[in-house]
Coordinates of N, CA, C and O in Angstrom, one line a residue:
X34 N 27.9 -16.4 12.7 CA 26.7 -17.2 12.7 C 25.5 -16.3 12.5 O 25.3 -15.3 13.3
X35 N 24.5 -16.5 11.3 CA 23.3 -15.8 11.3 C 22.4 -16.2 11.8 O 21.8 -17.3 11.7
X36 N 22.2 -14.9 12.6 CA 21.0 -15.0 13.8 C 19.9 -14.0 13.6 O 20.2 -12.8 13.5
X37 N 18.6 -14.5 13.4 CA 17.4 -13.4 13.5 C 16.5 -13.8 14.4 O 16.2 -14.9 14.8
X38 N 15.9 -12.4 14.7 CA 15.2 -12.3 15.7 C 14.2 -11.8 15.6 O 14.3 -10.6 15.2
X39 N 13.2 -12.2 15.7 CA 11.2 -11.7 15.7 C 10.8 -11.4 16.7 O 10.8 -12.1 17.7
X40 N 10.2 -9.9 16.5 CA 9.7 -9.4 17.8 C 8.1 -8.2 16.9 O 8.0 -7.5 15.9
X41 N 7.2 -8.6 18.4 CA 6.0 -7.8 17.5 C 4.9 -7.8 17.3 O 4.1 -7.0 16.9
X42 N 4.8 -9.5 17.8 CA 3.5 -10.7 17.9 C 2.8 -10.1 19.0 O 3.2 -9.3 19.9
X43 N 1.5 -10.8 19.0 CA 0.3 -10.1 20.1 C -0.7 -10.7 19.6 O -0.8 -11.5 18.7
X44 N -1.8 -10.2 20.7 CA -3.3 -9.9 20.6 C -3.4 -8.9 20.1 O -2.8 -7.9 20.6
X45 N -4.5 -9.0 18.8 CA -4.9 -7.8 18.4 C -6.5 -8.3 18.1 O -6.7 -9.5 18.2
X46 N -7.6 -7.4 17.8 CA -9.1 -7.9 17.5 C -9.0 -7.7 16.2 O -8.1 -7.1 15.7
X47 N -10.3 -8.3 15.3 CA -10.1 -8.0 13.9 C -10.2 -6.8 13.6 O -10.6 -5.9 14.3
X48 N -9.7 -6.5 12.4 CA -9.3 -4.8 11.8 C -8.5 -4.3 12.4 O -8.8 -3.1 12.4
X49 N -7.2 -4.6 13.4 CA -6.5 -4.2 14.0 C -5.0 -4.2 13.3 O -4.7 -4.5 12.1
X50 N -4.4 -4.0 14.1 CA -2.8 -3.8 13.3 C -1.7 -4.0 14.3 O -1.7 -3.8 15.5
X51 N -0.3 -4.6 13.5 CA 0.4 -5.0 14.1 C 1.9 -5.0 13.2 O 1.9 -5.4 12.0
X52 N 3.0 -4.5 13.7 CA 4.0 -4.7 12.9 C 5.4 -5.6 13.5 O 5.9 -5.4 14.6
X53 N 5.8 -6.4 12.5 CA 6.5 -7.4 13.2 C 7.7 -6.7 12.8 O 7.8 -5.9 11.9
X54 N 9.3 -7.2 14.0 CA 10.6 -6.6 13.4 C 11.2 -8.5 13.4 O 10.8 -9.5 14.0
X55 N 12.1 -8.1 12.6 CA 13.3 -9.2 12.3 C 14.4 -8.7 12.3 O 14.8 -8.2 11.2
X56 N 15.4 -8.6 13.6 CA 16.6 -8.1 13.5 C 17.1 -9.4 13.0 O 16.8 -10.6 13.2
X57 N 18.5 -8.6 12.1 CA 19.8 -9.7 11.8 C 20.9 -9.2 12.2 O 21.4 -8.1 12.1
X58 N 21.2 -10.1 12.6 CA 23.1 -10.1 13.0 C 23.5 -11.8 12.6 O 23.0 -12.9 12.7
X59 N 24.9 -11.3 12.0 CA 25.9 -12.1 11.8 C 26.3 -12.2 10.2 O 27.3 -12.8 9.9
X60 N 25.5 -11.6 9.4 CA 25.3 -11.6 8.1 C 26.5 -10.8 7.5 O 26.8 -9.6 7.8
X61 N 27.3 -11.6 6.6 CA 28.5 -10.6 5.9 C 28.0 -10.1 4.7 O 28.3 -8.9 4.5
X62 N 27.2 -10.8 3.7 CA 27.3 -10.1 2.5 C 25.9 -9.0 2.9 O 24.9 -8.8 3.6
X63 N 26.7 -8.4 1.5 CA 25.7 -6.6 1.3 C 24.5 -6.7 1.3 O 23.7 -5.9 1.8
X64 N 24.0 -8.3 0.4 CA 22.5 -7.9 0.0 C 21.9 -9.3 0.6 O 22.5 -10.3 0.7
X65 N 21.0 -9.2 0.8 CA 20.1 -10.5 1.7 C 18.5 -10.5 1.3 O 17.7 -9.6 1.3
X66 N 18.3 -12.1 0.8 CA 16.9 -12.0 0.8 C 15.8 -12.5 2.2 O 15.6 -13.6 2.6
X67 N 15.1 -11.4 2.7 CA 14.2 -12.1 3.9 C 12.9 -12.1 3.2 O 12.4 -11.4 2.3
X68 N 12.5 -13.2 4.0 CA 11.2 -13.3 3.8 C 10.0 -13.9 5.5 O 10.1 -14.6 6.5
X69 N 9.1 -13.1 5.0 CA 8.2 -13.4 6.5 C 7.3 -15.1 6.4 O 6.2 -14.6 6.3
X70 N 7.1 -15.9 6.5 CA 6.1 -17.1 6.6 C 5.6 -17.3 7.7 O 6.2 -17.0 8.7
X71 N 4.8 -17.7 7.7 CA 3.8 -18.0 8.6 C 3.0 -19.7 8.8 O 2.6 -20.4 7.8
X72 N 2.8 -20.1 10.1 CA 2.0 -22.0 10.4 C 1.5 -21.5 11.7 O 2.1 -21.0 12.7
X73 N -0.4 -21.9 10.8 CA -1.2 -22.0 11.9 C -1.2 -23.7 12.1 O -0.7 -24.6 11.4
X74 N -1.6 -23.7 13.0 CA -1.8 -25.5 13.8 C -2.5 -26.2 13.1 O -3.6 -25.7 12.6
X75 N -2.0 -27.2 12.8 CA -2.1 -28.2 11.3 C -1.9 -27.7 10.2 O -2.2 -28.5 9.3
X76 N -1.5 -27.0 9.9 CA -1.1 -26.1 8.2 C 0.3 -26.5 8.1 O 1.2 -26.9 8.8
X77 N 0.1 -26.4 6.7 CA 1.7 -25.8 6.6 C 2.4 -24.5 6.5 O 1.8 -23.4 6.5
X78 N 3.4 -24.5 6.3 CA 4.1 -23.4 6.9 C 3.5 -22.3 5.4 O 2.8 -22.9 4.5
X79 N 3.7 -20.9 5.3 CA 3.2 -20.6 4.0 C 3.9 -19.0 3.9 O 4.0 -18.2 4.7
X80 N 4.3 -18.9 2.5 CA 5.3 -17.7 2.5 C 4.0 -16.6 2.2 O 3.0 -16.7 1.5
X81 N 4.6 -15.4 3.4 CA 3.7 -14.4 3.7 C 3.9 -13.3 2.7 O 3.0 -13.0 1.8
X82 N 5.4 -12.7 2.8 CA 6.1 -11.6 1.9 C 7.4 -12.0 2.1 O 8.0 -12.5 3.1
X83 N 7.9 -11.6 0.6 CA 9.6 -11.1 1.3 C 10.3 -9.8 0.1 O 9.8 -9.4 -0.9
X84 N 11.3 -9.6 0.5 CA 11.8 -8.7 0.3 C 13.6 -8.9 -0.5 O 14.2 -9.9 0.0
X85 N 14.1 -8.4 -1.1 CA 15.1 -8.5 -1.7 C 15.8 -6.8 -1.6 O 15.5 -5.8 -2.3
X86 N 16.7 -7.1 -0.6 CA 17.0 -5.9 0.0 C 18.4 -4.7 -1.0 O 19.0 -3.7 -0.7
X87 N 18.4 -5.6 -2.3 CA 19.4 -5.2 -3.0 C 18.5 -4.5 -3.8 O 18.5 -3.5 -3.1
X88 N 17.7 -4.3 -4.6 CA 16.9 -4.0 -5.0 C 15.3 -3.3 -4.1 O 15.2 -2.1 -4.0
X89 N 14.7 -3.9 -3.7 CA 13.9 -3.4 -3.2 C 12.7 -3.8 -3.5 O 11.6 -3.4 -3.1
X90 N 12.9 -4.8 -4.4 CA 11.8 -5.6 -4.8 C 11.2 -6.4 -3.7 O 11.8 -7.0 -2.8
X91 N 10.0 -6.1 -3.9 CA 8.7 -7.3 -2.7 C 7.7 -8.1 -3.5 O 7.4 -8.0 -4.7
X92 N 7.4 -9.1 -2.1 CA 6.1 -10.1 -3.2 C 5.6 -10.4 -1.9 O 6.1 -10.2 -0.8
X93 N 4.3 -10.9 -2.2 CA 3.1 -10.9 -1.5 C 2.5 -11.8 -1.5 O 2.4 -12.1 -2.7
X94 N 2.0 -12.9 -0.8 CA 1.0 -13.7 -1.4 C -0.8 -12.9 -1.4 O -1.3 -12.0 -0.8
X95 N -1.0 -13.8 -2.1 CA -2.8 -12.7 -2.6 C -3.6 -12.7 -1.6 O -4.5 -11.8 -1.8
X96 N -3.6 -13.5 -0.4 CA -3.9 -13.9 1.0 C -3.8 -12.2 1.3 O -4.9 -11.6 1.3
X97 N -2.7 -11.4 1.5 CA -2.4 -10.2 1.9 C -1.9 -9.2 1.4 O -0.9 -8.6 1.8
X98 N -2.6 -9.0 0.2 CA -1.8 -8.1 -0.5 C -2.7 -7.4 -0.4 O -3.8 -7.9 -0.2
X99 N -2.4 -5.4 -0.3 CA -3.2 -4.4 0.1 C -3.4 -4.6 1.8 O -3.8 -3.6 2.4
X100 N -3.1 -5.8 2.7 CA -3.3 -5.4 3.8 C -2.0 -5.6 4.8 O -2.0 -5.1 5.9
X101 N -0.8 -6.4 4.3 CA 0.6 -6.5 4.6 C 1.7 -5.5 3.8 O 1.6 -5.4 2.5
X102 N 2.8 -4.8 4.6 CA 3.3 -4.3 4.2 C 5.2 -4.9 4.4 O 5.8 -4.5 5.4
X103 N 5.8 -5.7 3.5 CA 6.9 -5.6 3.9 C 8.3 -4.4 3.6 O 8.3 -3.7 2.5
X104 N 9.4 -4.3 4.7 CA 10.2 -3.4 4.1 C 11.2 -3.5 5.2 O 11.0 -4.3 6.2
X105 N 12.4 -2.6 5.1 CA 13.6 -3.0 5.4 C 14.2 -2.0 5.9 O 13.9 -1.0 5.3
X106 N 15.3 -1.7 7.1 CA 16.1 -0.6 7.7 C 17.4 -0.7 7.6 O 18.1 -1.0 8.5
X107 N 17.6 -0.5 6.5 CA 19.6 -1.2 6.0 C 19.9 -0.9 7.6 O 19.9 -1.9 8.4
X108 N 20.1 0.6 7.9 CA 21.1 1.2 8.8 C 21.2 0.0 10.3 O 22.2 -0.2 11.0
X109 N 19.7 -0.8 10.6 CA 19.2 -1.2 11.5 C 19.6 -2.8 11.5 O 19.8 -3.5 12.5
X110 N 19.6 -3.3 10.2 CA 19.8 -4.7 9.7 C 18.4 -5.2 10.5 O 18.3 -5.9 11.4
X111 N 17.1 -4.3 9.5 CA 15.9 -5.2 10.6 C 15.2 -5.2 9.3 O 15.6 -4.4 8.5
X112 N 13.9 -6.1 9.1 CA 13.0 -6.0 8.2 C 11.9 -6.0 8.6 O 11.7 -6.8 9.5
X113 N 10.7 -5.4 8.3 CA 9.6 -5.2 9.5 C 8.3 -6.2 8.2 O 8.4 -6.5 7.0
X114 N 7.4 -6.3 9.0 CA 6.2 -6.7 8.7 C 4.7 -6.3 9.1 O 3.9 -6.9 9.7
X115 N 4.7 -4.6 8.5 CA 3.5 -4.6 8.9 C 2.1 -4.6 8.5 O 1.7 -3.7 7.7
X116 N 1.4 -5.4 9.0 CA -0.3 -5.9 9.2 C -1.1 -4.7 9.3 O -0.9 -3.7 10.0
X117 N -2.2 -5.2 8.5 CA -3.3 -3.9 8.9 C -4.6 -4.8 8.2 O -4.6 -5.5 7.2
X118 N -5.7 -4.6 9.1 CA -7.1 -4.6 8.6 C -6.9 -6.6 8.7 O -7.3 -7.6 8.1
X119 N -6.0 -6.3 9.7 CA -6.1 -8.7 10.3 C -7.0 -8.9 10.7 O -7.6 -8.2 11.5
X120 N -7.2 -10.1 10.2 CA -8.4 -11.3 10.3 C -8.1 -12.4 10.7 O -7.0 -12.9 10.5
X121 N -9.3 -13.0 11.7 CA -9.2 -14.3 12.0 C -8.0 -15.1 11.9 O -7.2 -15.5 12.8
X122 N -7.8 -15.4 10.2 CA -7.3 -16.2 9.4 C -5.7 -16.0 9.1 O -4.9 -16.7 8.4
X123 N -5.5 -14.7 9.8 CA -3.9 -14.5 9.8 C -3.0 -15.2 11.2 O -1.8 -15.2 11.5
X124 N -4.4 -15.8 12.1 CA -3.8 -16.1 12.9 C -2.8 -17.1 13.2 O -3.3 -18.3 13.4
X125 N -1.5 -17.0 13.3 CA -0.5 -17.8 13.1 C 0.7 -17.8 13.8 O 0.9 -16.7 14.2
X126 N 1.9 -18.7 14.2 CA 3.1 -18.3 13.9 C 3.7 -17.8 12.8 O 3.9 -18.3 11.7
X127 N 4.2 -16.2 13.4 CA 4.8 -16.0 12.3 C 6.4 -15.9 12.4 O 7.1 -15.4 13.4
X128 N 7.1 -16.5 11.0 CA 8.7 -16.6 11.4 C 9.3 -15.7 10.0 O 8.8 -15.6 8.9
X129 N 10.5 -15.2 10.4 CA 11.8 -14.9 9.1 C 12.4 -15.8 8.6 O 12.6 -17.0 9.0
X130 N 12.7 -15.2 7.7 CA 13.8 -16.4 7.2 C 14.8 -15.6 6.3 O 14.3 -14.6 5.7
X131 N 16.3 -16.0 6.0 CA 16.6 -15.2 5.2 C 17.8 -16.4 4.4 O 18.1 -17.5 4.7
X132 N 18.3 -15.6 3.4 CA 19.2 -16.4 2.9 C 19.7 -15.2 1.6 O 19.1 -14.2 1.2
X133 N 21.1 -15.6 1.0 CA 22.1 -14.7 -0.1 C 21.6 -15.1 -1.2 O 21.9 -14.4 -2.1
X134 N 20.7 -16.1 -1.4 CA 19.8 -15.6 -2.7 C 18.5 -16.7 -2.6 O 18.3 -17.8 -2.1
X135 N 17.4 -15.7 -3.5 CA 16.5 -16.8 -3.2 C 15.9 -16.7 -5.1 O 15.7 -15.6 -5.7
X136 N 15.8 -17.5 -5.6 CA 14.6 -17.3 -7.2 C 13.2 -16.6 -6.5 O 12.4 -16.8 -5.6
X137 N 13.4 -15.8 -7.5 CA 12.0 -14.9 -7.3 C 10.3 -15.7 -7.6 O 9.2 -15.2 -7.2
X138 N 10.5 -16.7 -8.1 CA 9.6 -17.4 -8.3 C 9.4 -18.6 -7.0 O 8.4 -19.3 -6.9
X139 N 10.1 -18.7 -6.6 CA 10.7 -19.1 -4.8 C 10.5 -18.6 -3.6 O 10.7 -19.1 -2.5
X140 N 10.0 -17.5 -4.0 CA 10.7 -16.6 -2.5 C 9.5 -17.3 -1.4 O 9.6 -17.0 -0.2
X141 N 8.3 -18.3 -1.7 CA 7.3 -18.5 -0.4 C 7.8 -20.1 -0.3 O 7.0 -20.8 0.4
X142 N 9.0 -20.8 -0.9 CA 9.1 -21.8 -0.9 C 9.7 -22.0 1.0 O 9.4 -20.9 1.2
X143 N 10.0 -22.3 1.5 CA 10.3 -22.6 2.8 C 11.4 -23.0 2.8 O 12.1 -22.8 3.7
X144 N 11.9 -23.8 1.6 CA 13.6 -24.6 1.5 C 14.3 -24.0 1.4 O 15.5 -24.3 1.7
X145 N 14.0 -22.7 0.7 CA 15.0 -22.0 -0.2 C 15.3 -20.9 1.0 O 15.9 -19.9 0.8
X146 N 14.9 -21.2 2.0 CA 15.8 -20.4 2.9 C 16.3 -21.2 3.8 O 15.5 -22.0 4.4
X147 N 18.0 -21.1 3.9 CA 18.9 -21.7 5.2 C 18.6 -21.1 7.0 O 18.7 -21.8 8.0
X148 N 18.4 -19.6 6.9 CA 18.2 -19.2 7.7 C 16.5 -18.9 8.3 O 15.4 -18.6 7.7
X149 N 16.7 -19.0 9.9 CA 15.3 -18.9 10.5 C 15.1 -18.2 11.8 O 16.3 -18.0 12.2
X150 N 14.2 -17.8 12.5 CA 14.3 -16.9 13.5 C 12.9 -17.9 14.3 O 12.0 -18.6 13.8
X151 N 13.3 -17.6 15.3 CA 12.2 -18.5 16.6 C 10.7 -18.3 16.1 O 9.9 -19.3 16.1
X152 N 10.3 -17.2 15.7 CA 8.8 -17.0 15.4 C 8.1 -16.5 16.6 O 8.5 -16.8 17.7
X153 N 6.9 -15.7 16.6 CA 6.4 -14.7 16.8 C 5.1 -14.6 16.9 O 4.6 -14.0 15.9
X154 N 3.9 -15.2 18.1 CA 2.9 -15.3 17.3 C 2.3 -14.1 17.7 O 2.6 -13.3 18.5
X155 N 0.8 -14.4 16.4 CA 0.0 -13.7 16.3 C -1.4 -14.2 16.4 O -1.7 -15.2 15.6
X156 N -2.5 -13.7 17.3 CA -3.5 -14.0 17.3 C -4.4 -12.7 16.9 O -4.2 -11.6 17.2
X157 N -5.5 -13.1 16.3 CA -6.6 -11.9 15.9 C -7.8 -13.0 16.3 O -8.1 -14.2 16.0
X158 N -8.5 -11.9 17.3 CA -9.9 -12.7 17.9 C -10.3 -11.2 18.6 O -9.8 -10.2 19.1
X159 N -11.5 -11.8 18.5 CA -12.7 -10.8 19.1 C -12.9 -11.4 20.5 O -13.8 -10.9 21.3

């Protein structure tokens, strides 16, 4: 059974920083796509980054590109998410998700991943 787990979430003030982990366990095949999304209260849910761990390819949404970093620790089976220079507006639940393939033109779709992790929040406030 695949299980992930988010750990990482906090208080931080604006321009501050934060990096999230997503361990996996239970996962048989070699290559996995995770992805980080995020739902603030009344939103919908919204693909943050993810990662395609066979390759090494990342995507971003424009929301946080230059200030999120995603990336991956084969040896660890974890994928991290780290924030820098957050705002108000990142304030959110943030969750993983992963799944054995996702279309790259997909990867912020929310369906296109089977798997999910409890989520993690994050607040940024002064």
């Amino acid at each position: 059974q695949v299980q992930l787990v988010e750990s990482g979430g906090g208080s931080v003030q604006p321009g501050g920083s934060l990096r999230l982990s997503c361990a996996v366990s239970g996962y048989t095949y070699s290559t996995i796509y995770m992805g980080w999304f995020r739902q603030a209260p009344g939103k919908e849910r919204e693909g943050v980054a993810a990662i395609f761990t066979g390759s090494g390819n990342t995507y971003y949404a424009d929301s946080v590109k230059g200030r999120f970093t995603i990336s991956q620790d084969n040896a660890n089976n974890t994928v991290y998410l780290q924030m820098s220079s957050l705002k108000a507006e990142d304030t959110a639940m943030y969750y993983c998700a992963a799944d054995s393939w996702v279309p790259p033109m997909g990867w912020a779709v929310p369906s296109r991943y089977n798997y999910w992790g409890q989520g993690t929040q994050v607040t940024v406030s002064s």
